[in-house]
Coordinates of C-alpha atoms and ligand atoms in Angstrom, one line a residue:
M274 CA 36.1 58.3 39.2
S275 CA 35.2 56.0 36.3
Q276 CA 34.2 52.3 36.8
Q277 CA 36.9 51.3 34.3
Q278 CA 39.6 52.9 36.5
P279 CA 42.7 50.7 36.2
T280 CA 43.7 48.9 39.3
T281 CA 47.3 49.4 38.4
T282 CA 49.2 52.4 37.2
T283 CA 52.1 50.4 35.9
G284 CA 53.1 51.4 32.4
Q285 CA 51.3 54.7 32.4
V286 CA 54.4 56.8 33.1
G287 CA 57.1 56.6 30.6
A288 CA 59.9 58.2 32.6
V289 CA 60.6 59.4 36.1
V290 CA 62.8 62.5 36.6
V291 CA 64.2 63.3 40.0
L292 CA 65.6 66.8 40.6
A293 CA 68.6 66.4 42.8
A294 CA 71.2 69.0 41.7
G295 CA 70.4 71.7 44.2
Q296 CA 73.0 72.7 46.8
G297 CA 70.9 72.4 49.8
T298 CA 72.7 75.3 51.4
R299 CA 70.3 75.4 54.4
M300 CA 71.4 71.9 55.5
R301 CA 74.8 73.5 56.3
S302 CA 76.5 70.2 55.5
R303 CA 79.2 68.9 53.2
T304 CA 76.9 66.0 52.4
P305 CA 74.7 66.8 49.3
K306 CA 71.2 67.4 50.5
V307 CA 69.5 64.4 48.8
L308 CA 72.1 62.0 50.5
H309 CA 71.0 62.8 54.0
R310 CA 69.5 59.7 55.6
L311 CA 66.3 58.9 57.4
G312 CA 64.6 55.6 58.1
G313 CA 67.3 53.5 56.4
R314 CA 67.5 55.3 53.1
S315 CA 68.8 58.6 51.7
M316 CA 66.1 61.2 50.8
L317 CA 66.9 60.3 47.1
G318 CA 66.4 56.6 47.9
H319 CA 63.0 57.2 49.4
V320 CA 61.9 59.2 46.4
L321 CA 63.1 56.5 44.0
A322 CA 61.4 53.8 46.1
A323 CA 58.1 55.7 46.0
A324 CA 58.4 56.0 42.2
A325 CA 59.6 52.4 41.5
P326 CA 56.1 50.8 41.5
L327 CA 55.1 53.0 38.6
G328 CA 57.3 50.8 36.5
A329 CA 58.7 53.6 34.3
A330 CA 61.0 52.4 31.6
Q331 CA 63.5 55.2 32.3
T332 CA 64.6 57.1 35.4
V333 CA 66.8 60.2 35.2
V334 CA 68.3 61.9 38.2
V335 CA 69.5 65.4 37.7
V336 CA 72.8 65.8 39.5
G337 CA 75.0 68.9 40.1
S338 CA 76.1 69.9 43.6
G339 CA 78.1 67.0 45.1
R340 CA 77.7 65.2 41.8
E341 CA 80.3 62.5 42.4
A342 CA 78.8 61.4 45.7
V343 CA 75.3 61.4 44.3
E344 CA 76.3 59.4 41.3
A345 CA 78.1 56.9 43.4
H346 CA 75.1 56.5 45.7
L347 CA 72.8 56.1 42.7
A348 CA 75.0 53.4 41.2
E349 CA 74.5 51.6 44.5
V350 CA 70.8 52.0 45.2
A351 CA 69.4 52.4 41.7
P352 CA 71.8 51.2 39.1
G353 CA 69.2 51.4 36.4
A354 CA 68.7 55.2 36.9
V355 CA 70.7 57.5 34.7
P356 CA 72.3 60.6 36.1
A357 CA 72.0 63.8 34.0
L358 CA 74.4 66.6 34.8
Q359 CA 73.2 70.1 35.4
E360 CA 76.5 72.1 35.3
Q361 CA 75.0 75.2 36.9
Q362 CA 72.1 75.3 39.2
L363 CA 69.9 77.8 37.2
G364 CA 66.6 76.6 38.8
S365 CA 64.2 73.7 38.9
G366 CA 62.9 74.5 35.4
H367 CA 66.4 74.3 34.0
A368 CA 67.0 71.1 35.8
A369 CA 63.9 69.5 34.3
A370 CA 65.0 70.7 30.8
V371 CA 68.4 69.0 31.4
A372 CA 66.6 65.8 32.3
L373 CA 64.3 65.9 29.2
D374 CA 67.3 66.5 27.0
A375 CA 68.6 63.2 28.3
L376 CA 65.3 61.6 27.2
P377 CA 65.0 62.8 23.6
E378 CA 62.7 60.0 22.4
L379 CA 60.3 60.3 25.3
A380 CA 56.7 61.0 24.2
G381 CA 54.4 59.8 26.9
A382 CA 53.8 61.0 30.5
V383 CA 56.8 62.1 32.6
L384 CA 56.7 62.3 36.4
I385 CA 59.0 65.1 37.7
V386 CA 59.7 65.0 41.4
N387 CA 61.8 67.1 43.8
G388 CA 64.6 65.0 45.3
D389 CA 63.9 66.4 48.8
A390 CA 60.5 64.8 49.4
P391 CA 61.4 61.7 51.5
L392 CA 57.9 61.1 52.8
L393 CA 56.4 60.6 49.3
R394 CA 54.6 57.2 49.0
A395 CA 53.9 55.0 46.1
A396 CA 50.1 55.1 46.8
T397 CA 50.2 58.9 46.6
L398 CA 51.9 58.8 43.2
A399 CA 49.4 56.1 42.0
D400 CA 46.5 58.4 43.0
L401 CA 48.2 61.3 41.1
V402 CA 48.5 59.1 38.0
R403 CA 44.9 58.1 38.1
A404 CA 43.7 61.6 38.7
H405 CA 45.8 62.8 35.8
A406 CA 44.3 60.2 33.5
D407 CA 40.7 60.6 34.7
A408 CA 40.9 64.4 34.1
G409 CA 42.6 64.0 30.7
N410 CA 45.1 66.6 31.7
L411 CA 48.2 67.7 29.9
L412 CA 49.8 68.5 33.2
T413 CA 48.7 67.7 36.8
V414 CA 50.5 69.1 39.9
L415 CA 50.4 67.4 43.3
T416 CA 49.2 69.8 45.9
A417 CA 48.7 69.8 49.7
R418 CA 46.6 71.7 52.1
V419 CA 48.8 72.7 55.0
A420 CA 48.5 74.7 58.2
D421 CA 51.7 76.6 57.6
P422 CA 52.6 77.3 53.9
T423 CA 55.7 79.4 54.8
G424 CA 58.4 79.1 52.1
L425 CA 56.3 77.0 49.7
G426 CA 54.9 77.7 46.2
R427 CA 51.2 78.7 46.4
I428 CA 48.5 77.1 44.2
V429 CA 46.4 79.8 42.6
R430 CA 43.0 78.7 41.5
D431 CA 40.3 80.6 39.5
D432 CA 36.7 81.0 40.6
A433 CA 35.8 77.7 39.0
G434 CA 38.5 76.0 41.0
G435 CA 40.8 75.4 38.1
V436 CA 44.6 75.8 38.8
T437 CA 45.9 78.9 37.0
A438 CA 49.4 79.3 38.4
I439 CA 52.0 78.4 41.0
V440 CA 53.5 81.4 42.7
E441 CA 56.6 81.2 44.8
E442 CA 56.3 82.8 48.2
R443 CA 58.9 85.4 47.5
D444 CA 57.1 86.5 44.4
A445 CA 53.6 86.3 45.9
D446 CA 51.4 89.2 46.8
A447 CA 49.6 89.4 50.2
A448 CA 46.4 87.6 48.9
Q449 CA 48.5 84.8 47.4
R450 CA 50.5 84.4 50.5
A451 CA 47.3 83.8 52.4
I452 CA 46.6 80.7 50.3
T453 CA 47.2 77.4 52.2
E454 CA 47.2 75.1 49.2
V455 CA 50.8 74.5 48.2
N456 CA 52.9 72.9 45.5
A457 CA 54.3 69.6 46.5
G458 CA 57.0 69.7 43.9
V459 CA 55.6 66.6 42.1
Y460 CA 54.4 67.0 38.5
L461 CA 52.9 64.6 36.0
G462 CA 52.8 65.9 32.4
D463 CA 53.0 65.1 28.8
A464 CA 56.7 65.0 28.0
R465 CA 56.4 66.9 24.7
A466 CA 54.3 69.7 26.1
V467 CA 56.5 70.1 29.2
R468 CA 59.7 70.0 27.0
E469 CA 58.2 72.7 24.8
A470 CA 57.0 74.9 27.6
L471 CA 60.3 74.7 29.5
R472 CA 61.9 76.4 26.5
R473 CA 59.7 79.4 27.1
V474 CA 60.4 79.7 30.9
G475 CA 62.2 82.9 31.8
A476 CA 63.9 84.0 35.0
A477 CA 62.0 87.1 35.8
N478 CA 61.5 86.3 39.5
D479 CA 63.0 87.3 42.8
Q480 CA 65.7 84.6 42.6
G481 CA 66.4 85.1 38.9
E482 CA 66.0 81.3 38.4
Q483 CA 64.2 79.3 35.8
Y484 CA 61.2 77.9 37.7
L485 CA 59.6 74.6 36.7
T486 CA 56.5 75.9 38.3
D487 CA 56.1 78.5 35.5
V488 CA 55.4 75.6 33.0
L489 CA 51.9 75.4 34.6
G490 CA 51.0 79.0 34.0
L491 CA 52.4 78.8 30.4
L492 CA 50.2 75.8 29.5
V493 CA 47.1 77.5 31.1
A494 CA 47.8 80.6 28.9
D495 CA 47.9 78.2 25.9
G496 CA 44.4 77.0 26.9
E497 CA 45.6 73.5 27.7
R498 CA 44.0 71.2 30.3
V499 CA 45.9 71.6 33.5
G500 CA 44.9 70.5 37.0
G501 CA 45.9 70.0 40.6
H502 CA 45.5 66.8 42.6
T503 CA 45.4 67.3 46.4
A504 CA 47.4 64.6 48.3
A505 CA 45.2 62.6 50.7
D506 CA 47.9 62.9 53.4
A507 CA 49.7 66.3 53.3
A508 CA 52.7 64.7 55.1
D509 CA 53.6 62.9 51.9
T510 CA 54.5 66.2 50.3
L511 CA 56.7 67.7 52.9
G512 CA 60.1 68.8 51.7
C513 CA 63.3 68.8 53.7
N514 CA 65.5 71.9 53.6
D515 CA 67.4 72.0 56.9
Q516 CA 68.4 69.8 59.8
R517 CA 65.3 70.6 61.8
E518 CA 63.0 69.5 59.0
L519 CA 65.2 66.4 58.5
A520 CA 64.7 65.5 62.1
A521 CA 60.9 66.1 61.8
R522 CA 60.6 64.0 58.6
R523 CA 62.6 61.2 60.3
R524 CA 60.2 61.2 63.2
T525 CA 57.2 61.2 60.9
L526 CA 58.6 58.3 58.9
N527 CA 59.4 56.4 62.0
D528 CA 55.8 56.9 63.3
R529 CA 54.5 55.5 60.1
V530 CA 56.7 52.5 60.3
L531 CA 55.7 51.8 63.9
D532 CA 52.0 52.4 63.2
D533 CA 52.2 49.7 60.5
L534 CA 54.0 47.3 62.8
M535 CA 51.5 47.8 65.6
R536 CA 48.6 47.4 63.3
A537 CA 50.1 44.1 62.3
G538 CA 50.4 42.9 65.9
V539 CA 53.9 43.9 66.9
V540 CA 54.2 45.1 70.6
V541 CA 56.0 48.5 70.6
V542 CA 56.4 49.4 74.3
D543 CA 57.7 52.9 73.7
P544 CA 57.2 54.4 70.2
Q545 CA 59.1 57.5 71.3
T546 CA 62.4 55.7 71.7
T547 CA 62.0 52.9 69.2
W548 CA 63.5 53.5 65.7
V549 CA 62.8 51.1 62.9
D550 CA 64.0 51.5 59.3
V551 CA 61.6 51.1 56.4
T552 CA 63.6 48.2 55.2
V553 CA 63.1 46.1 58.4
E554 CA 60.6 43.3 58.9
V555 CA 59.1 42.4 62.3
A556 CA 56.6 39.6 62.8
A557 CA 53.4 39.7 64.8
E558 CA 53.8 39.2 68.6
A559 CA 57.4 40.3 68.6
V560 CA 58.1 42.7 71.5
L561 CA 60.2 45.8 71.0
H562 CA 61.3 47.3 74.3
P563 CA 62.3 51.0 74.9
G564 CA 65.5 52.2 73.2
T565 CA 65.4 49.6 70.4
Q566 CA 66.8 50.4 67.0
L567 CA 66.2 48.0 64.1
L568 CA 68.3 49.0 61.1
G569 CA 69.0 48.0 57.6
T570 CA 67.9 44.5 56.5
T571 CA 67.1 43.4 60.1
S572 CA 64.2 41.0 60.6
V573 CA 62.6 39.9 63.9
G574 CA 60.6 36.7 64.2
T575 CA 57.3 35.9 65.9
G576 CA 57.4 36.2 69.7
A577 CA 61.0 37.4 69.8
E578 CA 61.9 40.1 72.3
V579 CA 64.3 42.9 71.5
G580 CA 65.6 45.5 74.0
P581 CA 65.6 47.5 76.0
D582 CA 68.5 49.6 74.6
T583 CA 69.5 47.3 71.8
T584 CA 70.7 48.1 68.2
L585 CA 70.4 45.5 65.5
V586 CA 72.0 46.2 62.1
D587 CA 71.3 43.8 59.2
T588 CA 70.6 41.1 61.7
R589 CA 68.1 38.3 61.7
V590 CA 66.4 37.3 65.0
G591 CA 64.5 34.0 65.0
E592 CA 61.2 33.1 66.6
G593 CA 61.1 33.4 70.3
A594 CA 64.7 34.6 70.6
T595 CA 65.6 37.4 73.1
V596 CA 68.2 40.1 72.6
L597 CA 68.7 42.2 75.8
R598 CA 70.8 45.4 75.9
S599 CA 73.1 44.4 73.1
Q600 CA 74.5 45.4 69.7
C601 CA 74.4 43.0 66.8
Q602 CA 75.7 43.6 63.3
Q603 CA 75.1 41.1 60.4
A604 CA 74.3 38.4 62.9
D605 CA 71.9 35.5 62.5
V606 CA 70.2 34.7 65.8
G607 CA 68.4 31.3 65.7
P608 CA 65.0 30.6 67.2
S609 CA 64.8 30.7 71.0
A610 CA 68.4 31.8 71.2
T611 CA 69.2 34.3 74.0
I612 CA 71.7 37.2 73.9
G613 CA 72.8 39.7 76.6
P614 CA 72.8 41.8 78.5
F615 CA 75.7 43.8 77.2
S616 CA 77.0 41.8 74.4
Y617 CA 78.4 42.6 70.9
L618 CA 77.7 40.3 68.0
R619 CA 79.7 41.2 65.0
A620 CA 79.6 40.2 61.3
G621 CA 79.2 36.6 60.6
T622 CA 77.9 35.5 64.0
R623 CA 75.4 32.6 63.6
L624 CA 73.6 31.1 66.5
A625 CA 71.6 27.9 66.1
R626 CA 68.4 27.2 67.9
G627 CA 68.5 27.8 71.7
A628 CA 72.1 28.9 71.7
K629 CA 73.1 31.4 74.4
V630 CA 75.5 34.4 74.3
G631 CA 75.3 35.9 77.8
A632 CA 76.8 39.0 79.3
F633 CA 79.9 40.9 78.1
V634 CA 80.7 38.6 75.2
E635 CA 82.0 39.7 71.8
T636 CA 81.7 37.4 68.8
K637 CA 82.8 37.7 65.2
N638 CA 82.6 35.2 62.4
V639 CA 81.4 32.4 64.6
T640 CA 78.9 29.6 64.2
V641 CA 77.4 28.4 67.5
G642 CA 75.6 25.0 67.5
E643 CA 72.2 24.2 68.9
G644 CA 72.0 24.8 72.7
S645 CA 75.6 25.8 73.1
K646 CA 76.5 28.5 75.5
I647 CA 79.0 31.3 75.9
P648 CA 77.6 32.7 79.1
H649 CA 80.2 35.3 80.4
L650 CA 83.0 37.7 79.6
S651 CA 84.4 36.0 76.5
Y652 CA 85.8 36.8 73.0
V653 CA 85.0 34.3 70.3
G654 CA 86.3 34.9 66.8
D655 CA 86.7 32.8 63.7
A656 CA 85.3 29.7 65.2
T657 CA 82.8 26.9 64.8
I658 CA 81.3 25.5 67.9
G659 CA 79.2 22.3 67.8
A660 CA 76.0 21.5 69.7
G661 CA 75.6 21.3 73.5
S662 CA 79.0 22.8 74.3
N663 CA 79.8 25.3 77.0
I664 CA 82.5 28.0 76.8
G665 CA 83.6 28.9 80.3
A666 CA 83.7 32.4 81.7
A667 CA 86.5 34.6 80.4
T668 CA 87.5 32.3 77.5
V669 CA 89.4 34.0 74.7
F670 CA 89.6 32.5 71.2
V671 CA 93.0 33.8 70.3
N672 CA 92.5 34.1 66.6
Y673 CA 95.0 36.7 65.5
D674 CA 98.8 36.4 65.5
G675 CA 99.4 40.0 64.4
V676 CA 99.5 39.0 60.8
A677 CA 96.7 36.6 59.9
K678 CA 93.5 35.3 61.4
H679 CA 93.2 31.6 62.3
A680 CA 90.2 29.3 62.9
T681 CA 89.2 27.2 65.9
T682 CA 86.8 24.3 65.7
V683 CA 85.1 23.2 68.9
G684 CA 83.1 19.9 68.7
D685 CA 79.8 18.8 70.3
H686 CA 79.3 18.6 74.1
V687 CA 82.7 20.2 74.8
R688 CA 83.4 21.9 78.2
I689 CA 85.9 24.7 77.9
G690 CA 87.1 25.6 81.4
S691 CA 87.0 29.2 82.6
D692 CA 89.8 31.5 81.6
T693 CA 91.0 29.3 78.8
M694 CA 93.1 30.8 75.9
L695 CA 92.4 28.8 72.8
V696 CA 95.3 29.7 70.5
A697 CA 94.2 29.1 66.9
P698 CA 94.5 27.2 64.6
L699 CA 93.0 24.6 66.9
T700 CA 90.6 21.8 67.0
I701 CA 88.9 20.6 70.2
G702 CA 87.3 17.2 69.7
D703 CA 83.8 16.1 70.6
G704 CA 83.2 15.6 74.3
A705 CA 86.6 17.1 75.3
Y706 CA 87.3 19.2 78.4
T707 CA 89.9 21.9 79.0
A708 CA 91.1 22.8 82.5
A709 CA 90.4 26.3 83.8
G710 CA 93.2 28.7 83.2
S711 CA 94.8 26.7 80.4
V712 CA 96.5 28.1 77.4
I713 CA 95.7 25.5 74.8
T714 CA 98.0 25.5 71.8
S715 CA 97.6 22.0 70.4
D716 CA 94.6 20.1 69.3
V717 CA 92.6 18.2 71.9
P718 CA 91.3 14.7 70.9
P719 CA 87.7 13.7 71.5
G720 CA 87.0 12.9 75.2
A721 CA 90.4 14.2 76.4
M722 CA 91.0 16.6 79.3
A723 CA 93.6 19.2 78.3
V724 CA 95.5 20.8 81.1
A725 CA 98.0 23.5 80.3
R726 CA 98.9 25.7 83.3
G727 CA 101.5 26.1 86.0
K728 CA 101.4 23.6 88.8
Q729 CA 100.2 25.1 92.1
R730 CA 102.6 25.3 95.1
N731 CA 101.4 26.3 98.6
V732 CA 104.1 28.0 100.8
A733 CA 102.8 27.1 104.3
G734 CA 102.8 29.9 106.9
W735 CA 104.1 32.5 104.5
V736 CA 101.6 35.2 105.5
G737 CA 102.3 34.9 109.2
R738 CA 106.1 35.2 108.6
R739 CA 106.1 37.9 105.9
R740 CA 103.0 39.9 106.9
P741 CA 103.0 39.6 110.6
G742 CA 100.2 41.5 112.4
S743 CA 98.3 42.1 109.2
P744 CA 94.5 41.4 109.1
S745 CA 95.4 38.5 106.8
A746 CA 97.8 37.1 109.3
Q747 CA 95.2 37.5 112.1
A748 CA 92.6 35.8 110.0
A749 CA 95.0 33.0 109.2
A750 CA 95.9 32.6 112.9
A751 CA 92.2 32.4 113.8
A752 CA 91.6 29.8 111.2
A753 CA 94.5 27.8 112.5
G754 CA 93.0 28.0 116.0
A755 CA 89.6 26.8 114.7
A756 CA 91.2 24.0 112.8
S757 CA 92.7 22.7 116.1
A758 CA 89.3 22.9 117.8
P759 CA 87.0 19.8 118.1
A760 CA 85.8 18.4 114.8
T761 CA 82.4 19.4 113.4
D762 CA 80.0 17.7 111.0
T763 CA 81.4 19.5 108.0
P764 CA 82.8 17.0 105.5
P765 CA 86.4 17.7 104.4
E766 CA 87.0 19.5 101.1
P767 CA 87.8 17.0 98.4
S768 CA 91.5 17.0 97.6
G769 CA 93.2 17.4 94.3
P770 CA 92.5 19.9 91.4
H771 CA 89.1 20.5 89.9
P772 CA 90.5 21.2 86.5
A773 CA 87.3 20.8 84.5
R774 CA 85.0 22.9 86.5
T775 CA 83.3 25.1 83.9
S776 CA 80.8 27.9 84.1
D777 CA 77.2 27.9 83.1
D778 CA 74.1 29.7 84.2
D779 CA 73.9 28.2 87.7
Q780 CA 77.5 27.7 88.6
Q781 CA 80.3 30.3 88.2
G782 CA 83.6 28.8 87.1
Q783 CA 86.5 28.8 89.6
P784 CA 89.1 31.5 89.0
Ligands
LIG1037 C1 60.2 74.1 45.2 C2 59.1 74.7 44.4 C3 57.9 75.1 45.3 C4 57.4 73.9 46.1 C5 58.6 73.3 46.9 C6 58.1 72.0 47.5 C7 60.2 75.7 42.5 C8 60.6 77.0 41.8 N1 59.6 75.8 43.6 O1 60.7 75.1 46.1 O2 56.9 75.7 44.5 O3 56.4 74.4 47.0 O4 59.7 72.9 46.0 O5 59.0 71.5 48.3 O6 60.5 74.6 41.9 N2 67.0 71.7 41.8 C9 67.9 71.3 40.8 N3 68.5 72.3 40.1 C10 68.4 73.6 40.4 C11 67.5 74.0 41.4 C12 66.8 73.0 42.1 O7 68.0 70.2 40.6 O8 69.0 74.4 39.6 C13 66.3 70.7 42.6 C14 66.6 70.7 44.1 O9 67.7 69.8 44.3 C15 65.3 70.2 44.7 C16 64.3 70.7 43.7 O10 64.9 71.0 42.5 O11 65.3 68.8 44.8 C17 63.6 71.9 44.3 O12 64.5 72.9 44.5 P1 64.5 73.7 45.9 O13 65.5 74.8 45.8 O14 64.5 72.8 47.0 O15 63.0 74.4 45.7 P2 62.1 75.0 46.9 O16 62.5 76.4 47.2 O17 62.0 74.0 48.0
LIG1038 CA1 62.9 72.2 48.6

């Protein structure tokens, strides 16, 4: 390679064309092939992401089968890309011609890529662009050396090593089938030359299709400079034609993501059961336990621990936080906060530093202040909770009246008694308490104790009279005998209610 080799390939490719009109029959799915997902993106999304750093002025995606769905997806993930409709799927060459018709002014280099190559990386495309420029080619095809070339187009080279043709397996003779260098389905060529050659492509092959691959042989026959660039990592070029290949590509992609994370200092306890989307960020010294899935825009901070058996979707986990056996969606978990086991944080859950959501808790659209706790068995929705407050076991924020949702505000250093129903709209003032088992329907001023439950009545001797001879009656009789026995050192139980007893880590609330 020359010393003047550009460090960037930006601007060297005028347009990117993605071929995505094929049916993908072998997927046996109603979903168009290029919309199948792996590692947090569609196949098409991965191809577009790999090509994006080339900085092409125009991107055209050829659509056909499942056109509406593909166009809708495109508008979402790459609004700048232009769909070009291939009415009938007459072959990859025909698809490329349709795309170039949509780019009538294009004169420079065009990158044409199969839409079913989800492992393609930007660096591999940059290498192709450099190789193409260094060789001064009119057309360069990306190739790969593979152990098993079954089903792929073979790269035919002459004695001098020059590429002379691409032959599809079904059109190949025995000698050509033995070739293990294959066509990756990625081509970089001069737009005018490719456009012109595509007009000459016939359909005299086993499938009766217009093959894009024939452009190469036509240009060679014209005496033009044509070459092949072998990908550094053959995995980049692997296509995806059925569910088994999709699963294999997904695994490869995940391995790459985890390798990168581990190289950067993330602890991945069990790479086999840990799945991380390409769009996720994990800081060094975070620990991912077995069965962890990090999806979408999730990020995990330094020293945080996630899992085992935890799924985070579009969730941010702060430094040193822990999320144990839980599911979180669009949640924001502050530094040193703790979650789980077995909790479900739904959209709009925001935990400040050191907050706790314990076991069997569901939250939605909730802000929890610094150090506040929801330790056990609660539902908290549409609420703001201040700092240093404790929500007793089995509390329900009753936020829905069957028509509309209502909000609850809980102040700082509040103690909500166990089994409290907080019927919204409601405000609980700073430092207030609620009695266990209360149904709170009106606001509680700061510092007040709210009691809203039936008064207890003990019917003395009821069990002995109504359940005579039962184990309960016998136990009661024995206790009565003990009570009339000589006094012990045991201090008497304090009398009166304990309305404000709440639950926290060390002390379960009274029923
Ligand atoms: C193609 C190549 C083969 C290469 C392999 C790499 C051809 C003729 N063969 O084979 O040499 O080794 O990719 O994976 O190109 N498409 C359209 N419209 C059509 C037909 C296809 O848009 O009318 C699109 C498909 O959606 C797909 C791409 O072109 O993204 C390639 O088509 P596919 O049928 O998958 O070709 P392969 O048999 O895999
Ligand atoms: Ca294919």
